[in-house]
Amino acid sequence: KQWYQRRVAITAGDRNARQNLPPYMIIGAGSGIVLYLAKYSLYGLALLLGPGRDKYAAAAIEIDLGTVPEGKNAVFTWRGKPLFIRHRTQEEIDKSKAANVSQMRDPQTDAERCVNEKFLICLGVCTHLGCVPIAHAGDWKGYYCPCHGSHYDTCARIMKGPAPLNLEVPKHEFITEDIVIIGKED
């Protein structure tokens, strides 16, 4: 007899294992698929019931102003836009206060733009076409937008160029002298 013609003694336990293997594999694979689908269904449900992207985007941020050295400008990201925080020197403050507001395109006093005179907080988006200005540049050493030549002073007021308005000052509130919350809704 050839090797494939020989009868091997098969016990009842072996026969049972060989016959039950396909159902066990189907049950195992099916359980894995069900667990995978359950995981992503719960994940989708959590995203659906959680706060929307607009709530995250509208969130307020808290900034420690002690990290911004005097005479320097720091850039943060807030609501997807650059946020400029400038720690102004006494010379910059005096120059901004002495500026002739009546001659400006968008007249605003220094006090209207700066809650704390030491810090200017504004959005870093040029009001002409939405470019990002460069700090400590331009004719007034405030901000300069190289795309179309808009010049801003150290209080982010438009002084020269095509921009129609001053850089926007977002709503902000000082918690302490060195901590500010930007974008807090009432």
PDB file of C-alpha atoms in Angstrom:
ATOM      1  CA  LYS A   1       0.000   0.000   0.000  1.00  0.00           C
ATOM      2  CA  GLN A   2       1.068   3.490  -0.733  1.00  0.00           C
ATOM      3  CA  TRP A   3       1.409   6.087   1.998  1.00  0.00           C
ATOM      4  CA  TYR A   4      -1.789   7.833   0.927  1.00  0.00           C
ATOM      5  CA  GLN A   5      -3.711   4.593   1.047  1.00  0.00           C
ATOM      6  CA  ARG A   6      -2.797   3.752   4.587  1.00  0.00           C
ATOM      7  CA  ARG A   7      -5.415   4.264   7.167  1.00  0.00           C
ATOM      8  CA  VAL A   8      -4.319   6.207  10.122  1.00  0.00           C
ATOM      9  CA  ALA A   9      -6.120   5.544  13.302  1.00  0.00           C
ATOM     10  CA  ILE A  10      -8.130   8.700  14.017  1.00  0.00           C
ATOM     11  CA  THR A  11      -9.591   9.131  17.445  1.00  0.00           C
ATOM     12  CA  ALA A  12     -12.954  10.727  18.057  1.00  0.00           C
ATOM     13  CA  GLY A  13     -11.252  13.826  19.513  1.00  0.00           C
ATOM     14  CA  ASP A  14      -9.164  14.371  16.353  1.00  0.00           C
ATOM     15  CA  ARG A  15     -12.168  13.908  14.131  1.00  0.00           C
ATOM     16  CA  ASN A  16     -14.122  16.435  16.210  1.00  0.00           C
ATOM     17  CA  ALA A  17     -11.284  18.993  16.026  1.00  0.00           C
ATOM     18  CA  ARG A  18     -10.964  18.669  12.257  1.00  0.00           C
ATOM     19  CA  GLN A  19     -14.692  19.011  11.729  1.00  0.00           C
ATOM     20  CA  ASN A  20     -15.027  22.024  14.055  1.00  0.00           C
ATOM     21  CA  LEU A  21     -12.075  24.003  12.691  1.00  0.00           C
ATOM     22  CA  PRO A  22     -13.985  25.863   9.916  1.00  0.00           C
ATOM     23  CA  PRO A  23     -16.804  27.009  12.245  1.00  0.00           C
ATOM     24  CA  TYR A  24     -14.224  28.194  14.815  1.00  0.00           C
ATOM     25  CA  MET A  25     -12.411  30.189  12.151  1.00  0.00           C
ATOM     26  CA  ILE A  26     -15.644  31.786  10.950  1.00  0.00           C
ATOM     27  CA  ILE A  27     -16.658  32.696  14.504  1.00  0.00           C
ATOM     28  CA  GLY A  28     -13.200  34.184  15.245  1.00  0.00           C
ATOM     29  CA  ALA A  29     -13.077  36.241  12.038  1.00  0.00           C
ATOM     30  CA  GLY A  30     -16.671  37.411  12.517  1.00  0.00           C
ATOM     31  CA  SER A  31     -15.955  38.485  16.101  1.00  0.00           C
ATOM     32  CA  GLY A  32     -12.930  40.485  14.950  1.00  0.00           C
ATOM     33  CA  ILE A  33     -14.973  42.254  12.285  1.00  0.00           C
ATOM     34  CA  VAL A  34     -17.784  43.036  14.747  1.00  0.00           C
ATOM     35  CA  LEU A  35     -15.317  44.472  17.297  1.00  0.00           C
ATOM     36  CA  TYR A  36     -13.649  46.590  14.592  1.00  0.00           C
ATOM     37  CA  LEU A  37     -17.011  47.992  13.436  1.00  0.00           C
ATOM     38  CA  ALA A  38     -18.162  48.596  17.023  1.00  0.00           C
ATOM     39  CA  LYS A  39     -14.988  50.554  17.789  1.00  0.00           C
ATOM     40  CA  TYR A  40     -15.445  52.921  14.837  1.00  0.00           C
ATOM     41  CA  SER A  41     -19.180  53.258  15.448  1.00  0.00           C
ATOM     42  CA  LEU A  42     -18.495  54.412  19.023  1.00  0.00           C
ATOM     43  CA  TYR A  43     -15.740  56.743  17.767  1.00  0.00           C
ATOM     44  CA  GLY A  44     -18.167  58.296  15.254  1.00  0.00           C
ATOM     45  CA  LEU A  45     -20.820  58.657  17.944  1.00  0.00           C
ATOM     46  CA  ALA A  46     -18.324  60.407  20.239  1.00  0.00           C
ATOM     47  CA  LEU A  47     -17.439  62.863  17.447  1.00  0.00           C
ATOM     48  CA  LEU A  48     -21.109  63.473  16.719  1.00  0.00           C
ATOM     49  CA  LEU A  49     -22.030  64.176  20.339  1.00  0.00           C
ATOM     50  CA  GLY A  50     -18.872  66.153  21.198  1.00  0.00           C
ATOM     51  CA  PRO A  51     -18.370  69.874  20.659  1.00  0.00           C
ATOM     52  CA  GLY A  52     -18.107  70.974  17.039  1.00  0.00           C
ATOM     53  CA  ARG A  53     -15.052  72.371  15.325  1.00  0.00           C
ATOM     54  CA  ASP A  54     -16.533  75.854  15.507  1.00  0.00           C
ATOM     55  CA  LYS A  55     -16.477  75.671  19.323  1.00  0.00           C
ATOM     56  CA  TYR A  56     -12.814  74.679  19.312  1.00  0.00           C
ATOM     57  CA  ALA A  57     -11.997  77.400  16.787  1.00  0.00           C
ATOM     58  CA  ALA A  58     -13.769  80.058  18.851  1.00  0.00           C
ATOM     59  CA  ALA A  59     -11.923  79.100  22.008  1.00  0.00           C
ATOM     60  CA  ALA A  60     -10.209  81.737  24.099  1.00  0.00           C
ATOM     61  CA  ILE A  61      -6.481  81.529  24.803  1.00  0.00           C
ATOM     62  CA  GLU A  62      -4.563  82.604  27.865  1.00  0.00           C
ATOM     63  CA  ILE A  63      -1.107  84.077  27.325  1.00  0.00           C
ATOM     64  CA  ASP A  64       1.619  84.866  29.836  1.00  0.00           C
ATOM     65  CA  LEU A  65       2.943  88.259  28.733  1.00  0.00           C
ATOM     66  CA  GLY A  66       6.001  87.850  30.948  1.00  0.00           C
ATOM     67  CA  THR A  67       7.499  85.686  28.188  1.00  0.00           C
ATOM     68  CA  VAL A  68       7.552  88.614  25.720  1.00  0.00           C
ATOM     69  CA  PRO A  69      10.703  90.739  26.288  1.00  0.00           C
ATOM     70  CA  GLU A  70      10.404  94.520  26.177  1.00  0.00           C
ATOM     71  CA  GLY A  71      10.846  95.930  22.697  1.00  0.00           C
ATOM     72  CA  LYS A  72      10.046  92.593  21.031  1.00  0.00           C
ATOM     73  CA  ASN A  73       7.076  91.149  19.183  1.00  0.00           C
ATOM     74  CA  ALA A  74       5.728  87.625  19.786  1.00  0.00           C
ATOM     75  CA  VAL A  75       3.520  85.745  17.335  1.00  0.00           C
ATOM     76  CA  PHE A  76       0.851  83.277  18.480  1.00  0.00           C
ATOM     77  CA  THR A  77      -1.835  81.440  16.532  1.00  0.00           C
ATOM     78  CA  TRP A  78      -5.422  82.190  17.508  1.00  0.00           C
ATOM     79  CA  ARG A  79      -8.472  80.999  15.564  1.00  0.00           C
ATOM     80  CA  GLY A  80      -6.199  80.075  12.682  1.00  0.00           C
ATOM     81  CA  LYS A  81      -4.728  83.576  12.364  1.00  0.00           C
ATOM     82  CA  PRO A  82      -1.431  85.070  13.525  1.00  0.00           C
ATOM     83  CA  LEU A  83      -1.768  87.097  16.716  1.00  0.00           C
ATOM     84  CA  PHE A  84       0.868  89.753  17.388  1.00  0.00           C
ATOM     85  CA  ILE A  85       1.737  90.743  20.937  1.00  0.00           C
ATOM     86  CA  ARG A  86       4.210  93.591  21.166  1.00  0.00           C
ATOM     87  CA  HIS A  87       5.832  94.585  24.472  1.00  0.00           C
ATOM     88  CA  ARG A  88       6.315  98.262  23.757  1.00  0.00           C
ATOM     89  CA  THR A  89       9.146 100.403  25.094  1.00  0.00           C
ATOM     90  CA  GLN A  90       8.412 103.730  26.765  1.00  0.00           C
ATOM     91  CA  GLU A  91       9.737 105.491  23.661  1.00  0.00           C
ATOM     92  CA  GLU A  92       7.241 103.595  21.444  1.00  0.00           C
ATOM     93  CA  ILE A  93       4.383 104.422  23.826  1.00  0.00           C
ATOM     94  CA  ASP A  94       5.265 108.135  23.885  1.00  0.00           C
ATOM     95  CA  LYS A  95       5.567 108.221  20.077  1.00  0.00           C
ATOM     96  CA  SER A  96       2.155 106.527  19.650  1.00  0.00           C
ATOM     97  CA  LYS A  97       0.468 108.909  22.089  1.00  0.00           C
ATOM     98  CA  ALA A  98       1.995 111.955  20.361  1.00  0.00           C
ATOM     99  CA  ALA A  99       0.788 110.942  16.871  1.00  0.00           C
ATOM    100  CA  ASN A 100      -1.746 113.255  15.228  1.00  0.00           C
ATOM    101  CA  VAL A 101      -4.856 111.061  15.102  1.00  0.00           C
ATOM    102  CA  SER A 102      -6.865 113.489  12.957  1.00  0.00           C
ATOM    103  CA  GLN A 103      -4.449 112.975  10.027  1.00  0.00           C
ATOM    104  CA  MET A 104      -4.849 109.156  10.033  1.00  0.00           C
ATOM    105  CA  ARG A 105      -6.929 107.154   7.571  1.00  0.00           C
ATOM    106  CA  ASP A 106      -8.505 105.097  10.388  1.00  0.00           C
ATOM    107  CA  PRO A 107      -8.308 107.426  13.410  1.00  0.00           C
ATOM    108  CA  GLN A 108      -7.890 105.627  16.732  1.00  0.00           C
ATOM    109  CA  THR A 109      -5.999 106.824  19.773  1.00  0.00           C
ATOM    110  CA  ASP A 110      -3.383 104.760  21.539  1.00  0.00           C
ATOM    111  CA  ALA A 111      -5.708 104.369  24.534  1.00  0.00           C
ATOM    112  CA  GLU A 112      -8.466 102.947  22.313  1.00  0.00           C
ATOM    113  CA  ARG A 113      -6.147 100.270  20.932  1.00  0.00           C
ATOM    114  CA  CYS A 114      -4.132  99.293  24.009  1.00  0.00           C
ATOM    115  CA  VAL A 115      -5.896  98.322  27.250  1.00  0.00           C
ATOM    116  CA  ASN A 116      -2.494  98.045  28.944  1.00  0.00           C
ATOM    117  CA  GLU A 117      -0.238 100.648  27.353  1.00  0.00           C
ATOM    118  CA  LYS A 118       2.817  98.381  27.654  1.00  0.00           C
ATOM    119  CA  PHE A 119       1.306  95.718  25.379  1.00  0.00           C
ATOM    120  CA  LEU A 120      -0.218  95.957  21.926  1.00  0.00           C
ATOM    121  CA  ILE A 121      -2.364  92.946  21.039  1.00  0.00           C
ATOM    122  CA  CYS A 122      -3.550  92.742  17.422  1.00  0.00           C
ATOM    123  CA  LEU A 123      -4.219  90.269  14.639  1.00  0.00           C
ATOM    124  CA  GLY A 124      -1.332  89.909  12.208  1.00  0.00           C
ATOM    125  CA  VAL A 125      -3.496  90.111   9.101  1.00  0.00           C
ATOM    126  CA  CYS A 126      -3.104  93.113   6.791  1.00  0.00           C
ATOM    127  CA  THR A 127      -6.443  94.807   6.173  1.00  0.00           C
ATOM    128  CA  HIS A 128      -5.651  95.262   2.479  1.00  0.00           C
ATOM    129  CA  LEU A 129      -5.495  91.698   1.142  1.00  0.00           C
ATOM    130  CA  GLY A 130      -4.885  89.530   4.224  1.00  0.00           C
ATOM    131  CA  CYS A 131      -1.098  89.209   4.074  1.00  0.00           C
ATOM    132  CA  VAL A 132       0.988  88.850   7.250  1.00  0.00           C
ATOM    133  CA  PRO A 133       2.975  92.013   8.069  1.00  0.00           C
ATOM    134  CA  ILE A 134       6.578  91.971   9.305  1.00  0.00           C
ATOM    135  CA  ALA A 135       7.233  93.340  12.803  1.00  0.00           C
ATOM    136  CA  HIS A 136       9.745  96.139  13.513  1.00  0.00           C
ATOM    137  CA  ALA A 137       9.828  97.168   9.849  1.00  0.00           C
ATOM    138  CA  GLY A 138       8.557  99.959   7.630  1.00  0.00           C
ATOM    139  CA  ASP A 139       8.829 103.733   7.883  1.00  0.00           C
ATOM    140  CA  TRP A 140       7.300 103.860  11.389  1.00  0.00           C
ATOM    141  CA  LYS A 141       9.144 100.762  12.726  1.00  0.00           C
ATOM    142  CA  GLY A 142       5.845  99.149  13.628  1.00  0.00           C
ATOM    143  CA  TYR A 143       4.631  96.642  11.041  1.00  0.00           C
ATOM    144  CA  TYR A 144       5.219  96.505   7.314  1.00  0.00           C
ATOM    145  CA  CYS A 145       3.325  94.457   4.741  1.00  0.00           C
ATOM    146  CA  PRO A 146       5.801  93.822   1.899  1.00  0.00           C
ATOM    147  CA  CYS A 147       3.161  92.516  -0.507  1.00  0.00           C
ATOM    148  CA  HIS A 148       1.681  95.929  -1.323  1.00  0.00           C
ATOM    149  CA  GLY A 149       3.631  98.347   0.881  1.00  0.00           C
ATOM    150  CA  SER A 150       1.335  99.078   3.832  1.00  0.00           C
ATOM    151  CA  HIS A 151       3.152 100.721   6.760  1.00  0.00           C
ATOM    152  CA  TYR A 152       1.791 100.583  10.331  1.00  0.00           C
ATOM    153  CA  ASP A 153       3.091 102.398  13.408  1.00  0.00           C
ATOM    154  CA  THR A 154       3.978 100.746  16.750  1.00  0.00           C
ATOM    155  CA  CYS A 155       0.293 100.844  17.686  1.00  0.00           C
ATOM    156  CA  ALA A 156      -0.613  98.930  14.462  1.00  0.00           C
ATOM    157  CA  ARG A 157      -2.380 101.946  12.924  1.00  0.00           C
ATOM    158  CA  ILE A 158      -2.196 102.357   9.153  1.00  0.00           C
ATOM    159  CA  MET A 159       0.133 105.213   8.252  1.00  0.00           C
ATOM    160  CA  LYS A 160       0.919 104.696   4.559  1.00  0.00           C
ATOM    161  CA  GLY A 161      -0.014 102.295   1.784  1.00  0.00           C
ATOM    162  CA  PRO A 162      -3.186 100.741   0.378  1.00  0.00           C
ATOM    163  CA  ALA A 163      -4.569  99.159   3.583  1.00  0.00           C
ATOM    164  CA  PRO A 164      -7.879 100.839   4.487  1.00  0.00           C
ATOM    165  CA  LEU A 165      -7.964 100.043   8.215  1.00  0.00           C
ATOM    166  CA  ASN A 166      -5.710  99.540  11.234  1.00  0.00           C
ATOM    167  CA  LEU A 167      -4.731  96.010  12.224  1.00  0.00           C
ATOM    168  CA  GLU A 168      -7.634  94.503  14.159  1.00  0.00           C
ATOM    169  CA  VAL A 169      -7.472  94.453  17.956  1.00  0.00           C
ATOM    170  CA  PRO A 170      -9.314  91.361  19.262  1.00  0.00           C
ATOM    171  CA  LYS A 171     -11.403  91.420  22.390  1.00  0.00           C
ATOM    172  CA  HIS A 172      -9.123  90.689  25.347  1.00  0.00           C
ATOM    173  CA  GLU A 173      -9.091  90.978  29.116  1.00  0.00           C
ATOM    174  CA  PHE A 174      -6.170  91.250  31.520  1.00  0.00           C
ATOM    175  CA  ILE A 175      -6.456  88.819  34.453  1.00  0.00           C
ATOM    176  CA  THR A 176      -3.245  90.088  36.052  1.00  0.00           C
ATOM    177  CA  GLU A 177      -0.637  92.489  34.727  1.00  0.00           C
ATOM    178  CA  ASP A 178       1.129  89.614  32.945  1.00  0.00           C
ATOM    179  CA  ILE A 179      -1.778  87.281  32.066  1.00  0.00           C
ATOM    180  CA  VAL A 180      -4.256  88.073  29.307  1.00  0.00           C
ATOM    181  CA  ILE A 181      -7.220  86.086  27.970  1.00  0.00           C
ATOM    182  CA  ILE A 182      -7.909  86.700  24.291  1.00  0.00           C
ATOM    183  CA  GLY A 183     -11.284  85.959  22.708  1.00  0.00           C
ATOM    184  CA  LYS A 184     -13.255  85.348  25.888  1.00  0.00           C
ATOM    185  CA  GLU A 185     -16.971  85.594  25.195  1.00  0.00           C
ATOM    186  CA  ASP A 186     -19.294  86.942  27.888  1.00  0.00           C
TER     187      ASP A 186
END
